[in-house]
PDB file of C-alpha atoms in Angstrom:
ATOM      1  CA  MET Y  58     -16.861-154.828  30.640  1.00 55.00           C
ATOM      2  CA  GLU Y  59     -15.581-157.722  28.372  1.00 57.00           C
ATOM      3  CA  ILE Y  60     -12.130-155.972  27.979  1.00 59.00           C
ATOM      4  CA  LEU Y  61     -11.538-157.003  31.659  1.00 59.00           C
ATOM      5  CA  TYR Y  62     -11.831-160.618  31.348  1.00 58.00           C
ATOM      6  CA  THR Y  63     -10.427-161.245  28.203  1.00 60.00           C
ATOM      7  CA  ASN Y  64      -7.144-163.534  27.902  1.00 57.00           C
ATOM      8  CA  LYS Y  65      -5.598-160.784  26.329  1.00 61.00           C
ATOM      9  CA  ALA Y  66      -6.597-157.748  28.682  1.00 63.00           C
ATOM     10  CA  GLU Y  67      -3.054-157.809  30.138  1.00 65.00           C
ATOM     11  CA  GLU Y  68      -1.084-157.992  26.771  1.00 69.00           C
ATOM     12  CA  ILE Y  69      -3.083-154.827  25.711  1.00 83.00           C
ATOM     13  CA  LYS Y  70      -0.498-152.137  24.633  1.00 88.00           C
ATOM     14  CA  ILE Y  71      -0.891-148.410  23.794  1.00 88.00           C
ATOM     15  CA  LYS Y  72       0.833-147.078  20.699  1.00 89.00           C
ATOM     16  CA  THR Y  73      -0.473-143.901  20.120  1.00 91.00           C
ATOM     17  CA  SER Y  74      -2.012-140.887  22.399  1.00 91.00           C
ATOM     18  CA  LEU Y  75      -5.468-141.425  21.023  1.00 93.00           C
ATOM     19  CA  GLU Y  76      -5.362-145.055  21.739  1.00 90.00           C
ATOM     20  CA  ALA Y  77      -3.852-143.937  25.296  1.00 91.00           C
ATOM     21  CA  GLU Y  78      -6.738-141.399  25.897  1.00 93.00           C
ATOM     22  CA  ALA Y  79      -9.550-144.110  24.753  1.00 92.00           C
ATOM     23  CA  LEU Y  80      -8.257-146.679  26.802  1.00 92.00           C
ATOM     24  CA  SER Y  81      -7.844-144.477  29.974  1.00 93.00           C
ATOM     25  CA  ASN Y  82     -11.262-143.304  29.673  1.00 93.00           C
ATOM     26  CA  VAL Y  83     -12.713-146.821  29.689  1.00 91.00           C
ATOM     27  CA  LEU Y  84     -10.322-147.546  32.464  1.00 92.00           C
ATOM     28  CA  ILE Y  85     -11.284-144.775  34.471  1.00 92.00           C
ATOM     29  CA  SER Y  86     -15.060-145.522  34.330  1.00 91.00           C
ATOM     30  CA  PHE Y  87     -14.281-148.905  35.792  1.00 89.00           C
ATOM     31  CA  VAL Y  88     -12.001-147.435  38.798  1.00 90.00           C
ATOM     32  CA  SER Y  89     -14.678-144.777  39.616  1.00 87.00           C
ATOM     33  CA  SER Y  90     -17.811-146.965  39.393  1.00 85.00           C
ATOM     34  CA  PHE Y  91     -16.498-150.352  40.908  1.00 83.00           C
ATOM     35  CA  SER Y  92     -14.110-151.534  43.855  1.00 82.00           C
ATOM     36  CA  GLY Y  93     -12.904-154.922  44.815  1.00 84.00           C
ATOM     37  CA  GLU Y  94     -11.742-157.227  41.757  1.00 86.00           C
ATOM     38  CA  ILE Y  95     -12.660-155.449  38.872  1.00 84.00           C
ATOM     39  CA  GLN Y  96     -10.945-152.014  40.353  1.00 86.00           C
ATOM     40  CA  HIS Y  97      -8.201-154.081  40.760  1.00 87.00           C
ATOM     41  CA  LYS Y  98      -8.130-155.407  37.229  1.00 88.00           C
ATOM     42  CA  ALA Y  99      -8.689-152.091  35.629  1.00 88.00           C
ATOM     43  CA  LEU Y 100      -5.716-150.799  37.583  1.00 90.00           C
ATOM     44  CA  LYS Y 101      -3.390-153.484  36.462  1.00 90.00           C
ATOM     45  CA  ILE Y 102      -4.327-153.077  33.013  1.00 91.00           C
ATOM     46  CA  ALA Y 103      -3.562-149.383  33.368  1.00 91.00           C
ATOM     47  CA  GLN Y 104      -0.462-150.115  34.584  1.00 91.00           C
ATOM     48  CA  ASN Y 105       0.747-152.907  31.875  1.00 91.00           C
ATOM     49  CA  SER Y 106      -0.883-151.148  28.883  1.00 91.00           C
ATOM     50  CA  GLY Y 107       1.250-148.068  29.383  1.00 93.00           C
ATOM     51  CA  VAL Y 108      -1.506-145.855  30.143  1.00 95.00           C
ATOM     52  CA  ILE Y 109      -0.182-144.823  33.471  1.00 96.00           C
ATOM     53  CA  ASP Y 110       3.756-144.212  31.895  1.00 96.00           C
ATOM     54  CA  PHE Y 111       1.638-142.071  29.001  1.00 96.00           C
ATOM     55  CA  TYR Y 112       0.078-139.739  31.590  1.00 97.00           C
ATOM     56  CA  LEU Y 113       3.377-139.711  33.812  1.00 97.00           C
ATOM     57  CA  LYS Y 114       5.258-138.235  31.045  1.00 97.00           C
ATOM     58  CA  LYS Y 115       2.685-135.623  30.203  1.00 97.00           C
ATOM     59  CA  CYS Y 116       3.062-134.770  33.635  1.00 97.00           C
ATOM     60  CA  LEU Y 117       6.637-133.737  32.869  1.00 96.00           C
ATOM     61  CA  SER Y 118       5.619-131.831  30.094  1.00 96.00           C
ATOM     62  CA  LYS Y 119       6.737-128.260  29.167  1.00 96.00           C
ATOM     63  CA  ASN Y 120       3.023-127.422  28.484  1.00 97.00           C
ATOM     64  CA  TRP Y 121       1.335-126.748  31.525  1.00 97.00           C
ATOM     65  CA  LEU Y 122      -2.087-127.766  29.806  1.00 97.00           C
ATOM     66  CA  ASP Y 123      -0.318-131.120  29.253  1.00 96.00           C
ATOM     67  CA  ARG Y 124       0.772-131.323  32.685  1.00 97.00           C
ATOM     68  CA  ILE Y 125      -2.644-130.644  34.343  1.00 97.00           C
ATOM     69  CA  ASP Y 126      -4.286-133.231  31.864  1.00 97.00           C
ATOM     70  CA  GLY Y 127      -1.609-135.817  33.056  1.00 97.00           C
ATOM     71  CA  PHE Y 128      -2.291-135.115  36.706  1.00 98.00           C
ATOM     72  CA  GLU Y 129      -5.844-135.084  36.535  1.00 97.00           C
ATOM     73  CA  LYS Y 130      -6.301-138.594  34.662  1.00 97.00           C
ATOM     74  CA  LEU Y 131      -3.690-140.000  37.242  1.00 97.00           C
ATOM     75  CA  ALA Y 132      -5.821-138.683  40.041  1.00 97.00           C
ATOM     76  CA  PHE Y 133      -8.505-141.493  39.072  1.00 95.00           C
ATOM     77  CA  PHE Y 134      -6.223-144.225  39.554  1.00 95.00           C
ATOM     78  CA  LYS Y 135      -5.115-143.262  43.073  1.00 93.00           C
ATOM     79  CA  LEU Y 136      -1.729-144.314  42.754  1.00 94.00           C
ATOM     80  CA  TYR Y 137      -0.389-144.802  46.234  1.00 92.00           C
ATOM     81  CA  GLY Y 138       3.225-145.622  45.442  1.00 93.00           C
ATOM     82  CA  TYR Y 139       3.569-142.199  43.561  1.00 95.00           C
ATOM     83  CA  LYS Y 140       3.466-140.179  46.840  1.00 95.00           C
ATOM     84  CA  ASN Y 141       7.010-138.924  46.247  1.00 96.00           C
ATOM     85  CA  PHE Y 142       6.531-138.203  42.731  1.00 97.00           C
ATOM     86  CA  TYR Y 143       3.547-135.761  43.319  1.00 97.00           C
ATOM     87  CA  ILE Y 144       5.460-133.990  46.225  1.00 96.00           C
ATOM     88  CA  ASN Y 145       8.692-133.536  44.168  1.00 96.00           C
ATOM     89  CA  ALA Y 146       6.154-132.211  41.358  1.00 97.00           C
ATOM     90  CA  LEU Y 147       4.491-129.927  43.522  1.00 95.00           C
ATOM     91  CA  LYS Y 148       7.681-128.332  44.783  1.00 92.00           C
ATOM     92  CA  ASN Y 149       9.065-127.794  41.501  1.00 94.00           C
ATOM     93  CA  GLU Y 150       5.509-126.643  39.923  1.00 93.00           C
ATOM     94  CA  ASN Y 151       5.200-122.870  39.063  1.00 91.00           C
ATOM     95  CA  ASN Y 152       1.609-122.894  37.567  1.00 92.00           C
ATOM     96  CA  SER Y 153      -0.928-122.199  40.208  1.00 89.00           C
ATOM     97  CA  TYR Y 154      -3.592-124.537  38.154  1.00 92.00           C
ATOM     98  CA  VAL Y 155      -1.330-127.500  38.053  1.00 95.00           C
ATOM     99  CA  GLN Y 156      -0.454-126.951  41.828  1.00 93.00           C
ATOM    100  CA  LEU Y 157      -4.109-127.237  42.506  1.00 93.00           C
ATOM    101  CA  GLN Y 158      -4.336-130.452  40.908  1.00 96.00           C
ATOM    102  CA  ILE Y 159      -1.430-132.173  42.265  1.00 97.00           C
ATOM    103  CA  ILE Y 160      -2.657-131.110  45.823  1.00 96.00           C
ATOM    104  CA  TYR Y 161      -6.097-132.548  45.059  1.00 97.00           C
ATOM    105  CA  ASN Y 162      -4.235-135.912  43.762  1.00 98.00           C
ATOM    106  CA  LEU Y 163      -2.070-135.971  47.082  1.00 98.00           C
ATOM    107  CA  SER Y 164      -5.397-135.802  49.063  1.00 97.00           C
ATOM    108  CA  LEU Y 165      -6.690-138.802  47.561  1.00 97.00           C
ATOM    109  CA  ILE Y 166      -3.790-141.023  48.280  1.00 96.00           C
ATOM    110  CA  ALA Y 167      -3.151-139.496  51.960  1.00 96.00           C
ATOM    111  CA  ASP Y 168      -1.741-140.748  54.835  1.00 93.00           C
ATOM    112  CA  LYS Y 169      -0.709-139.227  57.849  1.00 92.00           C
ATOM    113  CA  ASP Y 170       2.548-137.717  56.504  1.00 94.00           C
ATOM    114  CA  ILE Y 171       0.768-136.336  53.451  1.00 95.00           C
ATOM    115  CA  LEU Y 172      -2.008-135.003  55.591  1.00 95.00           C
ATOM    116  CA  LEU Y 173       0.623-132.884  57.466  1.00 93.00           C
ATOM    117  CA  PHE Y 174       2.339-131.985  54.079  1.00 95.00           C
ATOM    118  CA  LEU Y 175      -0.758-130.637  52.806  1.00 95.00           C
ATOM    119  CA  ILE Y 176      -1.361-128.489  55.901  1.00 94.00           C
ATOM    120  CA  GLU Y 177       2.039-127.033  55.807  1.00 91.00           C
ATOM    121  CA  ILE Y 178       1.578-126.141  51.977  1.00 90.00           C
ATOM    122  CA  LEU Y 179      -2.091-125.004  52.564  1.00 90.00           C
ATOM    123  CA  SER Y 180      -0.914-122.889  55.755  1.00 87.00           C
ATOM    124  CA  ASP Y 181       2.133-121.153  53.651  1.00 78.00           C
ATOM    125  CA  THR Y 182       1.350-117.592  53.538  1.00 61.00           C
ATOM    126  CA  ASN Y 183       3.594-117.563  50.409  1.00 61.00           C
ATOM    127  CA  ILE Y 184       2.164-119.756  48.250  1.00 61.00           C
ATOM    128  CA  LYS Y 185       0.759-118.155  45.068  1.00 54.00           C
ATOM    129  CA  ILE Y 186      -2.414-119.941  44.884  1.00 64.00           C
ATOM    130  CA  SER Y 187      -6.019-118.678  45.340  1.00 68.00           C
ATOM    131  CA  LEU Y 188      -7.731-121.238  47.552  1.00 77.00           C
ATOM    132  CA  SER Y 189     -11.438-121.298  48.447  1.00 84.00           C
ATOM    133  CA  LEU Y 190     -12.314-122.758  51.569  1.00 87.00           C
ATOM    134  CA  LYS Y 191     -14.435-125.111  50.125  1.00 91.00           C
ATOM    135  CA  PHE Y 192     -11.421-126.440  48.087  1.00 92.00           C
ATOM    136  CA  ILE Y 193      -9.402-126.728  51.245  1.00 93.00           C
ATOM    137  CA  GLU Y 194     -12.453-128.746  53.009  1.00 95.00           C
ATOM    138  CA  GLN Y 195     -12.457-130.996  50.181  1.00 96.00           C
ATOM    139  CA  ILE Y 196      -8.973-131.695  50.424  1.00 96.00           C
ATOM    140  CA  PHE Y 197      -9.008-132.521  53.790  1.00 97.00           C
ATOM    141  CA  VAL Y 198     -12.277-134.594  53.560  1.00 97.00           C
ATOM    142  CA  ASN Y 199     -10.502-136.505  50.730  1.00 97.00           C
ATOM    143  CA  ALA Y 200      -7.528-136.899  52.907  1.00 96.00           C
ATOM    144  CA  LEU Y 201      -9.139-138.215  55.932  1.00 96.00           C
ATOM    145  CA  ASN Y 202     -11.112-140.522  53.809  1.00 95.00           C
ATOM    146  CA  SER Y 203      -8.143-142.038  52.435  1.00 94.00           C
ATOM    147  CA  ILE Y 204      -6.441-142.341  55.963  1.00 93.00           C
ATOM    148  CA  LEU Y 205      -9.404-143.930  57.551  1.00 91.00           C
ATOM    149  CA  GLU Y 206      -9.592-146.303  54.671  1.00 88.00           C
ATOM    150  CA  LYS Y 207      -6.083-147.405  55.014  1.00 84.00           C
ATOM    151  CA  PHE Y 208      -5.829-147.142  58.882  1.00 80.00           C
ATOM    152  CA  LYS Y 209      -8.980-148.063  60.153  1.00 75.00           C
ATOM    153  CA  ASN Y 210      -7.513-148.826  63.808  1.00 78.00           C
ATOM    154  CA  GLU Y 211      -5.608-145.769  63.859  1.00 79.00           C
ATOM    155  CA  GLU Y 212      -8.518-143.153  64.651  1.00 86.00           C
ATOM    156  CA  LEU Y 213      -7.196-142.163  67.873  1.00 87.00           C
ATOM    157  CA  LEU Y 214      -3.688-141.521  66.495  1.00 87.00           C
ATOM    158  CA  ILE Y 215      -5.131-139.137  63.748  1.00 90.00           C
ATOM    159  CA  VAL Y 216      -7.031-137.339  66.494  1.00 94.00           C
ATOM    160  CA  LYS Y 217      -3.990-136.642  68.478  1.00 93.00           C
ATOM    161  CA  LEU Y 218      -2.417-135.466  65.083  1.00 93.00           C
ATOM    162  CA  ILE Y 219      -5.120-132.957  64.517  1.00 95.00           C
ATOM    163  CA  GLU Y 220      -5.126-131.968  68.078  1.00 95.00           C
ATOM    164  CA  ARG Y 221      -1.377-130.822  67.435  1.00 94.00           C
ATOM    165  CA  VAL Y 222      -2.527-129.123  64.299  1.00 94.00           C
ATOM    166  CA  LEU Y 223      -5.248-127.201  65.947  1.00 95.00           C
ATOM    167  CA  LEU Y 224      -3.216-126.287  68.716  1.00 94.00           C
ATOM    168  CA  ASP Y 225      -0.290-124.804  66.710  1.00 93.00           C
ATOM    169  CA  ASP Y 226      -0.437-121.041  66.512  1.00 91.00           C
ATOM    170  CA  LYS Y 227       1.470-121.026  63.210  1.00 89.00           C
ATOM    171  CA  ILE Y 228      -1.348-122.853  61.369  1.00 91.00           C
ATOM    172  CA  ASN Y 229      -3.616-120.809  59.433  1.00 89.00           C
ATOM    173  CA  ILE Y 230      -7.257-120.010  60.972  1.00 92.00           C
ATOM    174  CA  ASP Y 231      -8.729-120.971  57.654  1.00 92.00           C
ATOM    175  CA  VAL Y 232      -7.017-124.230  57.460  1.00 94.00           C
ATOM    176  CA  LYS Y 233      -7.770-125.009  60.994  1.00 96.00           C
ATOM    177  CA  LYS Y 234     -11.530-124.298  60.229  1.00 96.00           C
ATOM    178  CA  SER Y 235     -11.537-126.381  57.087  1.00 96.00           C
ATOM    179  CA  LEU Y 236      -9.954-129.400  59.206  1.00 97.00           C
ATOM    180  CA  VAL Y 237     -12.470-129.043  61.738  1.00 97.00           C
ATOM    181  CA  HIS Y 238     -15.411-128.667  59.449  1.00 97.00           C
ATOM    182  CA  SER Y 239     -14.036-132.070  57.413  1.00 97.00           C
ATOM    183  CA  LEU Y 240     -14.141-133.963  60.699  1.00 97.00           C
ATOM    184  CA  GLY Y 241     -17.877-133.395  60.607  1.00 97.00           C
ATOM    185  CA  TYR Y 242     -18.259-134.673  56.745  1.00 96.00           C
ATOM    186  CA  VAL Y 243     -16.449-137.868  57.568  1.00 96.00           C
ATOM    187  CA  ASN Y 244     -18.071-138.157  61.025  1.00 95.00           C
ATOM    188  CA  LEU Y 245     -15.123-138.776  63.063  1.00 94.00           C
ATOM    189  CA  ASN Y 246     -16.921-139.345  66.162  1.00 94.00           C
ATOM    190  CA  SER Y 247     -13.520-139.942  67.990  1.00 94.00           C
ATOM    191  CA  ALA Y 248     -12.671-136.442  67.660  1.00 96.00           C
ATOM    192  CA  VAL Y 249     -15.827-135.167  69.534  1.00 97.00           C
ATOM    193  CA  ASN Y 250     -13.944-134.867  73.004  1.00 96.00           C
ATOM    194  CA  LEU Y 251     -10.925-133.090  71.387  1.00 97.00           C
ATOM    195  CA  LEU Y 252     -13.439-130.599  69.619  1.00 97.00           C
ATOM    196  CA  LEU Y 253     -15.131-129.877  72.980  1.00 97.00           C
ATOM    197  CA  PHE Y 254     -11.803-129.200  74.550  1.00 96.00           C
ATOM    198  CA  ILE Y 255     -10.549-127.153  71.606  1.00 96.00           C
ATOM    199  CA  PHE Y 256     -13.700-124.946  71.932  1.00 97.00           C
ATOM    200  CA  ASN Y 257     -12.891-123.199  75.101  1.00 91.00           C
ATOM    201  CA  LYS Y 258      -9.569-121.806  73.868  1.00 89.00           C
ATOM    202  CA  ALA Y 259     -10.778-120.919  70.284  1.00 95.00           C
ATOM    203  CA  PRO Y 260     -11.562-117.773  68.615  1.00 96.00           C
ATOM    204  CA  ASP Y 261     -15.024-117.225  67.475  1.00 96.00           C
ATOM    205  CA  ASP Y 262     -14.350-118.459  63.724  1.00 95.00           C
ATOM    206  CA  LEU Y 263     -13.034-121.838  65.007  1.00 97.00           C
ATOM    207  CA  LYS Y 264     -15.942-121.839  67.622  1.00 97.00           C
ATOM    208  CA  THR Y 265     -18.342-121.655  64.813  1.00 98.00           C
ATOM    209  CA  ALA Y 266     -16.581-124.504  62.898  1.00 98.00           C
ATOM    210  CA  ILE Y 267     -16.459-126.857  65.784  1.00 98.00           C
ATOM    211  CA  ILE Y 268     -20.432-126.288  66.280  1.00 98.00           C
ATOM    212  CA  ARG Y 269     -20.692-127.069  62.636  1.00 98.00           C
ATOM    213  CA  ALA Y 270     -18.665-130.010  62.812  1.00 98.00           C
ATOM    214  CA  LEU Y 271     -20.541-131.594  65.810  1.00 98.00           C
ATOM    215  CA  GLY Y 272     -23.824-130.596  64.507  1.00 97.00           C
ATOM    216  CA  ARG Y 273     -23.175-132.580  61.193  1.00 97.00           C
ATOM    217  CA  MET Y 274     -22.067-135.374  63.466  1.00 97.00           C
ATOM    218  CA  GLY Y 275     -25.222-135.088  65.125  1.00 96.00           C
ATOM    219  CA  VAL Y 276     -23.911-135.691  68.618  1.00 96.00           C
ATOM    220  CA  THR Y 277     -25.982-133.995  71.511  1.00 95.00           C
ATOM    221  CA  GLU Y 278     -22.689-133.032  73.108  1.00 96.00           C
ATOM    222  CA  VAL Y 279     -22.923-130.003  70.745  1.00 98.00           C
ATOM    223  CA  CYS Y 280     -25.424-128.685  73.052  1.00 98.00           C
ATOM    224  CA  ARG Y 281     -23.159-127.325  75.748  1.00 97.00           C
ATOM    225  CA  LEU Y 282     -21.492-125.448  73.134  1.00 98.00           C
ATOM    226  CA  ILE Y 283     -24.845-124.032  71.784  1.00 98.00           C
ATOM    227  CA  ASN Y 284     -26.126-123.147  75.214  1.00 97.00           C
ATOM    228  CA  GLU Y 285     -22.772-120.835  75.774  1.00 96.00           C
ATOM    229  CA  SER Y 286     -23.403-119.321  72.089  1.00 97.00           C
ATOM    230  CA  TYR Y 287     -26.777-118.649  71.149  1.00 96.00           C
ATOM    231  CA  MET Y 288     -26.886-115.295  72.945  1.00 96.00           C
ATOM    232  CA  SER Y 289     -23.301-114.500  71.902  1.00 96.00           C
ATOM    233  CA  ASN Y 290     -22.506-110.922  70.774  1.00 97.00           C
ATOM    234  CA  ASN Y 291     -21.167-112.719  67.504  1.00 97.00           C
ATOM    235  CA  TRP Y 292     -24.250-113.115  64.916  1.00 97.00           C
ATOM    236  CA  ILE Y 293     -22.436-115.995  63.245  1.00 97.00           C
ATOM    237  CA  LEU Y 294     -22.057-117.895  66.266  1.00 97.00           C
ATOM    238  CA  ARG Y 295     -25.763-117.296  67.177  1.00 98.00           C
ATOM    239  CA  THR Y 296     -26.826-118.173  63.646  1.00 98.00           C
ATOM    240  CA  VAL Y 297     -24.658-121.607  63.753  1.00 98.00           C
ATOM    241  CA  SER Y 298     -26.157-122.265  67.139  1.00 98.00           C
ATOM    242  CA  ALA Y 299     -29.566-121.823  65.777  1.00 97.00           C
ATOM    243  CA  GLN Y 300     -29.051-124.133  62.960  1.00 97.00           C
ATOM    244  CA  TYR Y 301     -28.253-127.100  65.240  1.00 98.00           C
ATOM    245  CA  ALA Y 302     -30.374-126.180  68.356  1.00 97.00           C
ATOM    246  CA  TYR Y 303     -32.931-128.774  67.103  1.00 96.00           C
ATOM    247  CA  LEU Y 304     -30.457-131.430  68.608  1.00 96.00           C
ATOM    248  CA  CYS Y 305     -31.010-129.968  72.296  1.00 97.00           C
ATOM    249  CA  GLU Y 306     -33.382-130.747  74.960  1.00 95.00           C
ATOM    250  CA  ASN Y 307     -34.002-126.957  75.350  1.00 96.00           C
ATOM    251  CA  ALA Y 308     -34.650-126.345  71.618  1.00 96.00           C
ATOM    252  CA  VAL Y 309     -37.873-124.768  72.370  1.00 96.00           C
ATOM    253  CA  GLU Y 310     -36.038-121.815  74.546  1.00 96.00           C
ATOM    254  CA  ILE Y 311     -32.973-121.518  72.022  1.00 97.00           C
ATOM    255  CA  LEU Y 312     -35.175-121.221  69.072  1.00 96.00           C
ATOM    256  CA  THR Y 313     -37.690-118.939  70.222  1.00 96.00           C
ATOM    257  CA  LYS Y 314     -34.917-116.453  71.373  1.00 96.00           C
ATOM    258  CA  ASN Y 315     -33.337-116.526  68.087  1.00 96.00           C
ATOM    259  CA  LEU Y 316     -36.449-116.267  66.110  1.00 95.00           C
ATOM    260  CA  CYS Y 317     -36.601-112.787  67.918  1.00 94.00           C
ATOM    261  CA  ASP Y 318     -33.189-112.131  67.081  1.00 95.00           C
ATOM    262  CA  SER Y 319     -32.280-108.709  65.747  1.00 94.00           C
ATOM    263  CA  ASN Y 320     -30.219-110.134  62.880  1.00 96.00           C
ATOM    264  CA  TYR Y 321     -32.227-111.776  59.847  1.00 95.00           C
ATOM    265  CA  ASN Y 322     -29.653-114.480  59.413  1.00 96.00           C
ATOM    266  CA  VAL Y 323     -30.247-115.757  62.765  1.00 97.00           C
ATOM    267  CA  ARG Y 324     -33.885-115.519  62.392  1.00 95.00           C
ATOM    268  CA  ARG Y 325     -33.693-117.471  59.299  1.00 95.00           C
ATOM    269  CA  ALA Y 326     -31.311-120.113  60.985  1.00 96.00           C
ATOM    270  CA  ALA Y 327     -33.711-120.565  63.486  1.00 95.00           C
ATOM    271  CA  GLY Y 328     -36.745-120.576  61.133  1.00 93.00           C
ATOM    272  CA  LEU Y 329     -35.141-123.381  58.925  1.00 93.00           C
ATOM    273  CA  ALA Y 330     -34.427-125.386  62.337  1.00 94.00           C
ATOM    274  CA  LEU Y 331     -38.273-125.614  62.783  1.00 91.00           C
ATOM    275  CA  TRP Y 332     -38.216-128.400  59.852  1.00 87.00           C
ATOM    276  CA  LYS Y 333     -36.311-130.617  61.899  1.00 91.00           C
ATOM    277  CA  LEU Y 334     -38.642-130.588  65.160  1.00 92.00           C
ATOM    278  CA  ASP Y 335     -41.503-132.898  65.849  1.00 89.00           C
ATOM    279  CA  GLN Y 336     -44.679-131.302  65.506  1.00 88.00           C
ATOM    280  CA  LYS Y 337     -45.384-130.551  69.322  1.00 92.00           C
ATOM    281  CA  LEU Y 338     -42.256-128.612  69.896  1.00 92.00           C
ATOM    282  CA  ARG Y 339     -42.787-126.800  66.756  1.00 91.00           C
ATOM    283  CA  ASP Y 340     -46.513-125.942  67.713  1.00 90.00           C
ATOM    284  CA  LYS Y 341     -45.109-124.557  71.023  1.00 93.00           C
ATOM    285  CA  ILE Y 342     -42.457-122.183  69.364  1.00 93.00           C
ATOM    286  CA  VAL Y 343     -45.315-120.953  66.895  1.00 89.00           C
ATOM    287  CA  GLU Y 344     -47.488-120.484  70.046  1.00 91.00           C
ATOM    288  CA  LEU Y 345     -44.858-118.612  71.752  1.00 92.00           C
ATOM    289  CA  ILE Y 346     -43.924-116.329  69.011  1.00 91.00           C
ATOM    290  CA  ASN Y 347     -47.595-115.531  68.302  1.00 88.00           C
ATOM    291  CA  GLU Y 348     -48.002-114.246  71.682  1.00 89.00           C
ATOM    292  CA  SER Y 349     -44.905-111.868  71.454  1.00 89.00           C
ATOM    293  CA  ASN Y 350     -45.119-108.544  69.847  1.00 86.00           C
ATOM    294  CA  ASP Y 351     -41.956-109.173  67.221  1.00 88.00           C
ATOM    295  CA  ARG Y 352     -43.496-108.959  63.725  1.00 90.00           C
ATOM    296  CA  TYR Y 353     -40.217-110.127  62.276  1.00 90.00           C
ATOM    297  CA  ALA Y 354     -40.159-113.219  64.160  1.00 91.00           C
ATOM    298  CA  LYS Y 355     -43.894-113.689  63.192  1.00 91.00           C
ATOM    299  CA  ASP Y 356     -42.892-113.167  59.632  1.00 91.00           C
ATOM    300  CA  MET Y 357     -40.218-115.750  59.799  1.00 91.00           C
ATOM    301  CA  VAL Y 358     -42.524-118.406  61.326  1.00 89.00           C
ATOM    302  CA  ASN Y 359     -45.147-117.769  59.043  1.00 87.00           C
ATOM    303  CA  LEU Y 360     -42.968-117.954  55.962  1.00 86.00           C
ATOM    304  CA  ILE Y 361     -41.403-121.303  57.362  1.00 84.00           C
ATOM    305  CA  LEU Y 362     -44.804-122.918  58.024  1.00 82.00           C
ATOM    306  CA  LYS Y 363     -45.980-122.074  54.462  1.00 82.00           C
ATOM    307  CA  ARG Y 364     -43.014-123.913  53.116  1.00 78.00           C
ATOM    308  CA  ILE Y 365     -43.559-126.648  55.682  1.00 74.00           C
ATOM    309  CA  THR Y 366     -47.131-127.124  54.476  1.00 69.00           C
ATOM    310  CA  ASN Y 367     -46.380-126.986  50.843  1.00 64.00           C
ATOM    311  CA  TYR Y 368     -43.399-129.267  51.110  1.00 50.00           C
ATOM    312  CA  ALA Y 369     -45.938-131.687  53.170  1.00 46.00           C
TER     313      ALA Y 369
END
């Protein structure tokens, strides 16, 4: 910590790559662990000492391992003024691993323009990057958190932007799903009405994402969608409906039905939802299942009750 408050802190200059790496590791620990004045001082030292310039040069190396190391280190410093540098680097980069790192860097400093750029890049069917849905979700979570931090009073404008994306038939469905999931992770309640509106026109994959997002937010508006979906022909929709049925007034009816479902995944989701019900509602469901002739439902309930008892 003393390095930040010494009189010569701003006079520190790196001379070798070892010095750059050692100092950057120290400064990264500060910018990652602190905010406010400490973070600001660490960023200033990184700029003045030559650490940032050192890694910017590595980003331009002919060796892709050097480039990815440069971008990876710069990501920690969240360099908002380097948006164009990252975008140009991504357009000129041929290595898929480096491309992924640059996309990650951009997500950490995102504004509305960067978010649209990322959506365009991730929707490009010609891009030679193998992307998992979890990675895309994380990119959108980072981007939304960055935007909400910088533009706290512009949530409705962000929702309008997201609406435009979700209604665009040219956007990849996996990108739309990941974007919707990210709304749940960042708890963007101002998007609730949009998701309710989109649901009616959405394919089943997107409907599933919408229920998950609203369920993560914990809003009771999701129950209208659950009541429309828990008896769907699509077992994935039934599964996610069971998962968040505990939020609904008619949870007993929904979960009793889903515990008797022919699909194991639906029964399991309904069983796990019992954990989140109060004792009275849980007992009512157990009573109804025990009165039924469905041995699979009884097995699932007994399994979950044992787990609950052991956990307690």
